[in-house]
Amino acid sequence: MTAMRMMPGVPHDLGATFDGDGVNFALFSAHAERVELCLFDDGGHTETARLTLPEYTDEVWHGYVPGLKPGQLYGYRVHGPFRPEDGHRFNPNKLLIDPYARELHGTIAWDPAVYGYVLGTEEDADLTLDEQDSAPFMPKGVVSDFGLDARRPAAPRVPWDRTVFYEAHAAGLTKLHPSVPEELRGTFDGLGQRAIIDHVKSLGVTSVELLPIHAFADDHRLEDLGLRNYWGYNSIAFFAPMGRYLGRNGLASFRDMVRAYHDAGLEVILDVVYNHTAEGNERGATLSFRGIDNFSYYRTMPDAHRYYINDTGTGNTVNTSHPRVLQLVLDSLRYWVEVMEVDGFRFDLGTILGREPHGFDPRGGFFDAIGQDPVLRKVKLVGEPWDIGPGGYQVGSFPPGWAEWNDKYRDTIRGFWKGENGLLRDMAARVTGSGDIYDQRGRRPWAGVNFVTAHDGFTLADLAAYEERHNEANGEDNRDGHGHNLSINFGAEGPTDDEEILGLRRRHTRNLMATLLLSHGTPMLLAGDEFGNSQEGNNNAYCQDNPIGWLNWDEIGEEGEAMTRFVQDLTRLRAGNAIFRRAGFREEVVLRWLNPAGGDQEEEHWDDDLARAIALFMVCPEATEGFSEALVLFNASENGVSFTLPEREEGRAWSVQVRTEAEGGDPVEGAVILGPRSLMVLA
């Protein structure tokens, strides 16, 4: 190994920081006894130097190597007690990923050496110490000088009440797109291609929400099955992008993609996973945090620190109650905003971040830190307000300034259009912004992110074609994924040539899409729903990095093009008429729910479990944008329903703006016949 000189350096900037003359290395570990920096050749195969970090300040180990340049590959070996029963799992035989690494070289190879214990089936196997060197099987950090651009272009800053999310997979969106050069498909370069951006822009959405792009691990079990992690909810480095998504210009390819979307007036939102890591439970691998300071980074059982609190369902839970771990998350978020220029975040299992030792706390350290941060408090923040821990379901409980995924909206709207009983009252609340949940502490209707489909579950087309999940390709005997999907197949499971069934499916998907885009709140579309993308009935395609999980652009056809135009018409209607996207619960919009006879909905109507037809009459006398009056007619019954329409002043008449029936009559003498399972918008 090369003899190199190491100076004390500074503890303030964690990670590997290039200053023009050398690199400062700083690593937090409260319980380590010694930290070694390992340097590697350009291929990452040969360790060229091993240096002990000479200083320990405020629980940070640090040192400075003069002459070191960007591009240098590195990792850490951390010495300390191996006492799993006390929560300590130090093992210097294991090369560890720097939590602050900006880029990773290579991927994890699932050799037994990457485990900190001797693999075995014995109950106490994790109490053994494995002495194999894991370096040949581990990715290495890359020293980077990619930093903030002081000349960064302005971001779109889309107002919340005009926001429409488009949830997409960074690679799956382009893998099969015929207009994206084959060598760019599945990369950030491909994602930034004009054909992709033009399509997204044409839909009338404002903000692309990307599934996780932080570096993640391809699960050992999946690789054994010939599969790999596709969705990416298995993070192992919070600053580094996933290597296989990087384009020709490395880290710059991500920021170039973001700027291309900004040039088109579109925001880029990242789905981030700070609630757990890829290291799993006590029988997981030692890749980074576990070997650096297991007891600080993870929540362990109070009376048995060998075991992890598993509020995430993944084996471990990141301990954001620890100030240094909280700092890691905040530093990561600021990096993606300031350096990579993203516009906001959706937090997977977001309740975990608000968990304190006593439980979920909307005034906990994480939320308080975000709210006071001059960078982060200005970006879009969306929480997934649930986890599997005690009291983990917290829809409506996030602090002001946050939006939340609203699964009550999803389930109610799916159930209503399927024809479930007793949902009229709940449906009315969801369509008008879920004020029963969000009308508190000055929160606005936009705080509820409405969706009927997302990456997790059936696509919109499959929601109308399958009543059972078909996840056999996942290798779990079709036991994974949701079993209760509120889906309907209209008489045939999967593909069919029956025109009557196909017509019902088209109407069902249009009903769901129209309800979503004309409800108050923030709508989110799943990429591909605009043209009928199918996953062949797989409602848990987390491991399908193949045509099952990718968007099938070649199969759009005339029906897909018609559905795309329908979506475009709806987003134009929403954008041009504030009455469909009221900015606050106190706005001067009068809402009246009418029964088909034209009268106000009374208690006996609300309490009728079999009622499936209702009208929403919205009046905004002082409207400065678009219609001053609008009427949305809903009929989820099997029969046509005659609706008596509110009377108009002489010379004014109702005009049909949207109908989900293939054909339908215009209003005649104050009434309209709405066909079975259909929706109509009048203005």
Coordinates of N, CA, C and O in Angstrom, one line a residue, residues 477-623:
D477 N -45.5 -16.8 -4.5 CA -46.8 -17.6 -4.6 C -48.0 -16.8 -4.5 O -49.1 -17.2 -4.0
N478 N -47.9 -15.6 -5.1 CA -49.1 -14.7 -5.2 C -49.7 -14.3 -3.8 O -50.8 -13.9 -3.7
R479 N -48.8 -14.3 -2.8 CA -49.3 -13.9 -1.5 C -49.0 -12.4 -1.2 O -49.5 -11.9 -0.2
D480 N -48.1 -11.8 -2.0 CA -47.7 -10.4 -1.7 C -48.7 -9.5 -2.4 O -49.5 -9.8 -3.2
G481 N -48.7 -8.2 -2.0 CA -49.5 -7.2 -2.6 C -50.9 -7.1 -1.9 O -51.2 -8.0 -1.1
H482 N -51.6 -6.1 -2.1 CA -52.9 -5.9 -1.5 C -53.9 -7.0 -1.9 O -54.0 -7.3 -3.1
G483 N -54.7 -7.5 -0.9 CA -55.7 -8.5 -1.3 C -57.1 -7.8 -1.4 O -58.0 -8.4 -2.0
H484 N -57.2 -6.6 -0.9 CA -58.5 -5.9 -1.0 C -58.3 -4.6 -1.8 O -57.8 -3.6 -1.3
N485 N -58.6 -4.6 -3.1 CA -58.3 -3.6 -4.0 C -59.4 -2.7 -4.5 O -59.2 -1.7 -5.2
L486 N -60.7 -3.1 -4.1 CA -61.8 -2.3 -4.5 C -61.8 -2.2 -6.0 O -62.2 -1.1 -6.6
S487 N -61.4 -3.3 -6.7 CA -61.4 -3.3 -8.2 C -62.6 -4.1 -8.7 O -63.3 -4.7 -7.9
I488 N -62.8 -4.0 -10.0 CA -63.9 -4.7 -10.6 C -63.5 -5.1 -12.0 O -62.8 -4.3 -12.7
N489 N -63.9 -6.2 -12.5 CA -63.5 -6.7 -13.9 C -64.7 -6.7 -14.9 O -64.5 -7.0 -16.0
F490 N -65.9 -6.4 -14.4 CA -67.1 -6.3 -15.3 C -67.4 -7.6 -16.0 O -68.0 -7.6 -17.1
G491 N -67.0 -8.7 -15.5 CA -67.4 -10.0 -16.0 C -66.4 -10.9 -16.6 O -66.6 -12.0 -17.0
A492 N -65.1 -10.4 -16.8 CA -64.0 -11.1 -17.3 C -62.8 -10.7 -16.6 O -62.5 -9.5 -16.5
E493 N -62.0 -11.7 -16.2 CA -60.7 -11.4 -15.5 C -59.6 -11.2 -16.5 O -59.2 -12.1 -17.2
G494 N -59.1 -10.0 -16.6 CA -58.0 -9.7 -17.5 C -58.5 -9.3 -18.9 O -59.7 -8.9 -19.1
P495 N -57.7 -9.5 -20.0 CA -58.0 -9.1 -21.3 C -59.2 -9.8 -21.8 O -59.5 -11.0 -21.5
T496 N -60.0 -9.1 -22.7 CA -61.2 -9.7 -23.3 C -61.5 -9.0 -24.6 O -61.0 -7.9 -24.8
D497 N -62.2 -9.7 -25.5 CA -62.7 -9.1 -26.7 C -64.1 -8.6 -26.6 O -64.7 -8.1 -27.6
D498 N -64.8 -8.8 -25.5 CA -66.2 -8.5 -25.3 C -66.4 -7.0 -25.3 O -65.9 -6.3 -24.4
E499 N -67.0 -6.5 -26.4 CA -67.1 -5.0 -26.5 C -68.0 -4.4 -25.4 O -67.7 -3.2 -25.0
E500 N -69.0 -5.1 -24.9 CA -69.8 -4.5 -23.8 C -68.9 -4.4 -22.5 O -69.0 -3.3 -21.9
I501 N -68.1 -5.4 -22.2 CA -67.2 -5.3 -21.1 C -66.2 -4.2 -21.3 O -65.9 -3.4 -20.3
L502 N -65.6 -4.1 -22.5 CA -64.6 -3.1 -22.7 C -65.2 -1.7 -22.6 O -64.6 -0.8 -22.1
G503 N -66.5 -1.5 -23.0 CA -67.1 -0.2 -22.9 C -67.3 0.2 -21.4 O -67.1 1.3 -21.0
L504 N -67.7 -0.8 -20.6 CA -67.9 -0.6 -19.1 C -66.5 -0.2 -18.5 O -66.5 0.7 -17.6
R505 N -65.5 -0.9 -18.9 CA -64.2 -0.6 -18.4 C -63.7 0.8 -18.7 O -63.2 1.5 -17.9
R506 N -64.0 1.2 -20.0 CA -63.6 2.6 -20.4 C -64.3 3.6 -19.6 O -63.7 4.6 -19.1
R507 N -65.6 3.4 -19.3 CA -66.4 4.4 -18.6 C -65.9 4.4 -17.1 O -65.8 5.5 -16.5
H508 N -65.6 3.2 -16.6 CA -65.2 3.2 -15.2 C -63.9 4.0 -15.0 O -63.7 4.7 -14.0
T509 N -62.9 3.8 -15.9 CA -61.6 4.5 -15.7 C -61.8 6.0 -15.9 O -61.2 6.8 -15.3
R510 N -62.7 6.3 -16.8 CA -63.0 7.8 -17.0 C -63.7 8.4 -15.8 O -63.4 9.5 -15.4
N511 N -64.6 7.6 -15.2 CA -65.2 8.1 -14.0 C -64.2 8.4 -12.9 O -64.3 9.4 -12.2
L512 N -63.3 7.5 -12.7 CA -62.3 7.6 -11.7 C -61.4 8.8 -12.0 O -61.0 9.6 -11.1
M513 N -61.0 8.9 -13.3 CA -60.0 10.0 -13.6 C -60.7 11.4 -13.5 O -60.1 12.3 -13.0
A514 N -62.0 11.5 -14.0 CA -62.7 12.7 -13.9 C -62.9 13.1 -12.5 O -62.7 14.3 -12.1
T515 N -63.3 12.2 -11.6 CA -63.5 12.5 -10.2 C -62.2 13.0 -9.6 O -62.2 14.0 -8.9
L516 N -61.1 12.4 -9.9 CA -59.8 12.7 -9.3 C -59.4 14.2 -9.7 O -59.1 15.0 -8.9
L517 N -59.5 14.5 -11.0 CA -59.0 15.7 -11.5 C -59.9 16.9 -11.2 O -59.5 18.1 -11.4
L518 N -61.2 16.6 -10.9 CA -62.1 17.7 -10.6 C -62.4 17.8 -9.1 O -63.3 18.6 -8.7
S519 N -61.8 17.0 -8.2 CA -62.0 17.1 -6.8 C -61.1 18.2 -6.3 O -60.0 18.5 -6.8
H520 N -61.5 18.8 -5.2 CA -60.7 19.8 -4.5 C -59.6 19.1 -3.8 O -59.8 17.9 -3.3
G521 N -58.4 19.7 -3.6 CA -57.2 19.0 -3.1 C -56.2 18.9 -4.2 O -56.4 19.5 -5.3
T522 N -55.1 18.2 -4.0 CA -54.0 18.1 -4.9 C -54.1 16.7 -5.6 O -53.9 15.7 -5.0
P523 N -54.4 16.7 -6.9 CA -54.5 15.4 -7.6 C -53.1 14.8 -7.9 O -52.2 15.5 -8.2
M524 N -53.0 13.5 -7.9 CA -51.8 12.8 -8.3 C -52.2 11.7 -9.3 O -53.0 10.8 -9.0
L525 N -51.6 11.7 -10.5 CA -51.8 10.7 -11.5 C -50.7 9.7 -11.5 O -49.5 10.1 -11.2
L526 N -50.9 8.5 -11.8 CA -49.9 7.5 -11.9 C -49.5 7.5 -13.4 O -50.3 7.4 -14.3
A527 N -48.2 7.6 -13.7 CA -47.7 7.6 -15.1 C -48.2 6.3 -15.8 O -48.1 5.2 -15.3
G528 N -48.7 6.6 -17.0 CA -49.3 5.5 -17.8 C -50.8 5.4 -17.7 O -51.4 4.8 -18.6
D529 N -51.4 5.8 -16.6 CA -52.8 5.8 -16.5 C -53.5 6.6 -17.6 O -54.6 6.3 -18.0
E530 N -52.8 7.6 -18.1 CA -53.4 8.5 -19.1 C -53.6 7.7 -20.4 O -54.3 8.2 -21.3
F531 N -52.9 6.6 -20.7 CA -53.2 5.9 -21.9 C -53.5 4.4 -21.7 O -53.5 3.6 -22.6
G532 N -53.8 4.0 -20.4 CA -54.3 2.7 -20.2 C -53.2 1.6 -20.0 O -53.4 0.5 -20.3
N533 N -52.1 2.1 -19.4 CA -51.0 1.1 -19.2 C -51.4 0.0 -18.2 O -52.0 0.3 -17.2
S534 N -51.0 -1.2 -18.5 CA -51.3 -2.4 -17.7 C -50.1 -3.0 -17.2 O -49.0 -3.0 -17.8
Q535 N -50.2 -3.6 -16.0 CA -49.1 -4.5 -15.4 C -49.6 -5.9 -15.3 O -49.1 -6.7 -14.5
E536 N -50.5 -6.3 -16.2 CA -51.0 -7.7 -16.3 C -51.6 -8.1 -15.0 O -51.5 -9.3 -14.7
G537 N -52.2 -7.2 -14.2 CA -52.8 -7.6 -13.0 C -51.9 -7.7 -11.8 O -52.3 -8.1 -10.7
N538 N -50.6 -7.4 -12.0 CA -49.6 -7.4 -10.9 C -49.9 -6.1 -10.1 O -49.7 -5.0 -10.6
N539 N -50.2 -6.2 -8.8 CA -50.5 -5.0 -8.0 C -49.3 -4.8 -7.0 O -49.5 -4.0 -6.1
N540 N -48.2 -5.4 -7.3 CA -47.0 -5.2 -6.4 C -45.7 -5.4 -7.2 O -44.9 -6.2 -6.9
A541 N -45.6 -4.6 -8.2 CA -44.5 -4.8 -9.2 C -43.2 -4.2 -8.7 O -42.3 -3.8 -9.5
Y542 N -42.9 -4.3 -7.4 CA -41.7 -3.8 -6.8 C -40.4 -4.4 -7.4 O -39.3 -3.8 -7.3
C543 N -40.5 -5.6 -7.9 CA -39.3 -6.3 -8.4 C -39.4 -6.6 -9.9 O -38.6 -7.4 -10.4
Q544 N -40.3 -5.9 -10.6 CA -40.4 -6.2 -12.0 C -39.8 -5.1 -12.8 O -40.4 -4.3 -13.4
D545 N -38.4 -5.2 -12.9 CA -37.7 -4.3 -13.7 C -37.6 -4.9 -15.1 O -36.6 -5.3 -15.6
N546 N -38.7 -4.9 -15.7 CA -39.0 -5.6 -17.0 C -40.3 -5.0 -17.6 O -40.9 -4.1 -17.0
P547 N -40.7 -5.5 -18.8 CA -41.9 -4.9 -19.4 C -43.2 -5.0 -18.5 O -44.1 -4.2 -18.7
I548 N -43.2 -5.8 -17.4 CA -44.4 -5.8 -16.5 C -44.4 -4.4 -15.8 O -45.5 -3.8 -15.7
G549 N -43.3 -4.0 -15.3 CA -43.2 -2.7 -14.6 C -43.0 -1.5 -15.4 O -43.3 -0.4 -15.0
W550 N -42.5 -1.6 -16.6 CA -42.2 -0.5 -17.5 C -43.5 0.0 -18.2 O -44.4 -0.8 -18.3
L551 N -43.5 1.3 -18.6 CA -44.6 1.8 -19.4 C -44.5 1.2 -20.8 O -43.5 1.3 -21.5
N552 N -45.6 0.7 -21.3 CA -45.7 0.1 -22.6 C -46.2 1.1 -23.6 O -47.4 1.0 -24.0
W553 N -45.3 1.9 -24.1 CA -45.7 3.0 -25.0 C -46.2 2.5 -26.4 O -47.1 3.1 -27.0
D554 N -45.7 1.3 -26.8 CA -46.0 0.8 -28.1 C -47.5 0.2 -28.2 O -48.0 0.0 -29.2
E555 N -48.1 0.1 -27.0 CA -49.4 -0.6 -27.0 C -50.5 0.5 -26.7 O -51.6 0.1 -26.3
I556 N -50.3 1.7 -27.0 CA -51.3 2.7 -26.6 C -52.5 2.6 -27.5 O -53.6 2.4 -27.0
G557 N -52.4 2.7 -28.8 CA -53.5 2.5 -29.7 C -54.5 3.6 -29.6 O -54.3 4.6 -28.9
E558 N -55.6 3.5 -30.4 CA -56.6 4.5 -30.5 C -57.3 4.8 -29.1 O -57.5 6.0 -28.8
E559 N -57.6 3.8 -28.4 CA -58.2 3.9 -27.1 C -57.3 4.7 -26.1 O -57.7 5.6 -25.4
G560 N -56.0 4.4 -26.1 CA -55.1 5.1 -25.3 C -55.0 6.5 -25.7 O -54.9 7.4 -24.8
E561 N -55.0 6.8 -26.9 CA -54.9 8.2 -27.4 C -56.1 9.0 -27.0 O -56.1 10.1 -26.6
A562 N -57.3 8.3 -27.0 CA -58.6 9.0 -26.6 C -58.5 9.2 -25.1 O -59.0 10.3 -24.7
M563 N -58.0 8.3 -24.3 CA -57.9 8.5 -22.9 C -57.0 9.7 -22.6 O -57.2 10.5 -21.7
T564 N -55.9 9.8 -23.3 CA -54.9 10.9 -23.1 C -55.6 12.2 -23.4 O -55.4 13.2 -22.6
R565 N -56.4 12.3 -24.5 CA -57.1 13.5 -24.8 C -58.1 13.8 -23.7 O -58.3 15.0 -23.3
F566 N -58.7 12.8 -23.1 CA -59.7 13.0 -22.0 C -59.0 13.6 -20.8 O -59.5 14.6 -20.2
V567 N -57.8 13.1 -20.5 CA -57.0 13.6 -19.4 C -56.7 15.1 -19.6 O -56.8 16.0 -18.7
Q568 N -56.2 15.4 -20.8 CA -55.8 16.7 -21.2 C -57.0 17.7 -21.1 O -56.9 18.8 -20.6
D569 N -58.2 17.3 -21.5 CA -59.4 18.1 -21.4 C -59.7 18.4 -19.9 O -60.1 19.5 -19.5
L570 N -59.5 17.4 -19.0 CA -59.8 17.6 -17.6 C -58.8 18.5 -17.0 O -59.2 19.4 -16.2
T571 N -57.6 18.4 -17.3 CA -56.6 19.2 -16.6 C -56.7 20.7 -17.1 O -56.5 21.6 -16.3
R572 N -57.1 20.9 -18.4 CA -57.4 22.2 -18.9 C -58.6 22.8 -18.1 O -58.6 24.0 -17.8
L573 N -59.6 22.0 -17.9 CA -60.8 22.5 -17.2 C -60.4 22.9 -15.8 O -60.9 23.9 -15.3
R574 N -59.6 22.0 -15.1 CA -59.2 22.3 -13.8 C -58.4 23.6 -13.7 O -58.6 24.5 -12.9
A575 N -57.4 23.7 -14.6 CA -56.5 24.8 -14.6 C -57.2 26.2 -14.9 O -56.8 27.2 -14.4
G576 N -58.2 26.1 -15.8 CA -58.9 27.3 -16.2 C -60.0 27.8 -15.3 O -60.6 28.8 -15.5
N577 N -60.4 27.0 -14.3 CA -61.5 27.3 -13.5 C -61.2 27.1 -12.0 O -61.1 25.9 -11.5
A578 N -61.0 28.1 -11.3 CA -60.7 28.0 -9.8 C -61.7 27.3 -9.0 O -61.5 26.8 -7.9
I579 N -63.0 27.2 -9.5 CA -64.0 26.6 -8.8 C -63.8 25.1 -8.6 O -64.3 24.5 -7.7
F580 N -62.9 24.5 -9.4 CA -62.5 23.1 -9.3 C -61.2 22.9 -8.4 O -60.8 21.8 -8.2
R581 N -60.6 24.0 -8.0 CA -59.4 23.9 -7.2 C -59.3 25.0 -6.2 O -58.3 25.7 -6.1
R582 N -60.4 25.1 -5.4 CA -60.4 26.2 -4.5 C -59.2 26.2 -3.6 O -58.7 25.1 -3.1
A583 N -58.6 27.3 -3.3 CA -57.3 27.4 -2.6 C -57.5 27.3 -1.1 O -56.5 27.0 -0.4
G584 N -58.7 27.5 -0.6 CA -58.9 27.4 0.9 C -60.3 27.0 1.3 O -61.2 27.0 0.4
F585 N -60.4 26.5 2.5 CA -61.7 26.1 2.9 C -62.6 27.3 3.2 O -63.8 27.1 3.4
R586 N -62.1 28.5 3.3 CA -62.8 29.7 3.5 C -63.1 30.5 2.3 O -63.5 31.6 2.3
E587 N -62.8 29.9 1.1 CA -63.0 30.6 -0.1 C -64.5 30.9 -0.4 O -65.3 30.2 0.1
E588 N -64.8 31.9 -1.1 CA -66.2 32.3 -1.4 C -66.8 31.3 -2.5 O -67.2 31.8 -3.5
V589 N -66.8 30.0 -2.1 CA -67.4 29.1 -3.0 C -68.5 28.4 -2.2 O -68.2 27.8 -1.2
V590 N -69.7 28.5 -2.7 CA -70.9 27.9 -2.0 C -71.0 26.5 -2.5 O -71.2 26.3 -3.8
L591 N -71.0 25.5 -1.7 CA -71.1 24.1 -2.1 C -72.5 23.6 -1.7 O -72.9 23.7 -0.5
R592 N -73.2 23.0 -2.6 CA -74.5 22.4 -2.2 C -74.6 21.0 -2.8 O -74.3 20.8 -4.0
W593 N -75.0 20.1 -2.0 CA -75.2 18.7 -2.5 C -76.7 18.5 -2.8 O -77.5 18.7 -1.9
L594 N -77.0 18.1 -4.0 CA -78.4 18.0 -4.4 C -78.7 16.5 -4.7 O -77.9 15.8 -5.2
N595 N -79.9 16.1 -4.4 CA -80.4 14.8 -4.8 C -80.9 14.9 -6.2 O -81.1 16.0 -6.8
P596 N -81.1 13.7 -6.9 CA -81.5 13.8 -8.3 C -82.8 14.6 -8.6 O -82.9 15.1 -9.7
A597 N -83.6 14.7 -7.6 CA -84.8 15.5 -7.8 C -84.6 17.0 -7.7 O -85.5 17.8 -8.0
G598 N -83.4 17.4 -7.4 CA -83.0 18.8 -7.5 C -83.0 19.5 -6.2 O -82.6 20.7 -6.1
G599 N -83.5 18.8 -5.1 CA -83.5 19.4 -3.8 C -82.2 19.2 -3.0 O -81.4 18.3 -3.4
D600 N -82.0 20.0 -2.0 CA -80.8 19.8 -1.1 C -80.8 18.4 -0.5 O -81.9 17.8 -0.1
Q601 N -79.7 17.8 -0.4 CA -79.5 16.5 0.2 C -79.9 16.5 1.6 O -79.2 17.3 2.4
E602 N -80.9 15.8 2.1 CA -81.3 15.8 3.5 C -80.7 14.6 4.2 O -80.1 13.7 3.5
E603 N -80.8 14.5 5.5 CA -80.2 13.5 6.3 C -80.7 12.1 5.8 O -79.9 11.2 5.8
E604 N -82.0 12.0 5.5 CA -82.5 10.7 5.1 C -81.8 10.2 3.8 O -81.7 9.0 3.5
H605 N -81.5 11.2 3.0 CA -80.8 10.8 1.7 C -79.3 10.4 2.0 O -78.9 9.4 1.4
W606 N -78.7 11.1 2.9 CA -77.3 10.7 3.2 C -77.3 9.4 3.9 O -76.3 8.6 3.7
D607 N -78.3 9.0 4.7 CA -78.3 7.8 5.4 C -78.8 6.6 4.6 O -78.8 5.5 5.1
D608 N -79.2 6.8 3.3 CA -79.6 5.7 2.5 C -78.4 5.0 1.9 O -77.7 5.4 1.0
D609 N -78.2 3.8 2.5 CA -77.0 3.0 2.1 C -77.0 2.6 0.6 O -76.0 2.3 0.1
L610 N -78.2 2.6 0.0 CA -78.3 2.2 -1.4 C -78.2 3.3 -2.4 O -78.2 3.1 -3.6
A611 N -78.2 4.6 -1.9 CA -78.1 5.7 -2.8 C -76.8 5.8 -3.4 O -75.7 5.7 -2.8
R612 N -76.8 6.0 -4.8 CA -75.5 6.1 -5.5 C -75.5 7.2 -6.5 O -74.6 7.2 -7.4
A613 N -76.5 8.1 -6.5 CA -76.6 9.2 -7.4 C -76.7 10.5 -6.6 O -77.5 10.6 -5.7
I614 N -75.9 11.5 -7.0 CA -75.9 12.8 -6.3 C -75.3 13.8 -7.2 O -74.6 13.5 -8.2
A615 N -75.5 15.1 -6.9 CA -75.0 16.2 -7.7 C -74.3 17.2 -6.8 O -74.8 17.5 -5.7
L616 N -73.2 17.7 -7.2 CA -72.5 18.8 -6.5 C -72.7 20.1 -7.2 O -72.2 20.2 -8.4
F617 N -73.3 21.1 -6.6 CA -73.6 22.4 -7.2 C -72.6 23.4 -6.5 O -72.7 23.6 -5.3
M618 N -71.8 24.0 -7.3 CA -70.8 24.9 -6.8 C -71.0 26.3 -7.4 O -71.2 26.4 -8.6
V619 N -71.1 27.3 -6.5 CA -71.3 28.7 -7.0 C -70.3 29.6 -6.4 O -70.0 29.6 -5.2
C620 N -69.7 30.4 -7.3 CA -68.7 31.4 -6.9 C -69.0 32.7 -7.6 O -68.5 33.0 -8.6
P621 N -69.9 33.5 -7.0 CA -70.4 34.7 -7.6 C -69.3 35.7 -8.0 O -69.4 36.4 -9.0
E622 N -68.2 35.7 -7.2 CA -67.1 36.7 -7.5 C -65.9 36.0 -8.2 O -64.8 36.5 -8.2
A623 N -66.2 35.0 -9.0 CA -65.1 34.3 -9.7 C -64.4 35.2 -10.7 O -65.1 35.9 -11.4

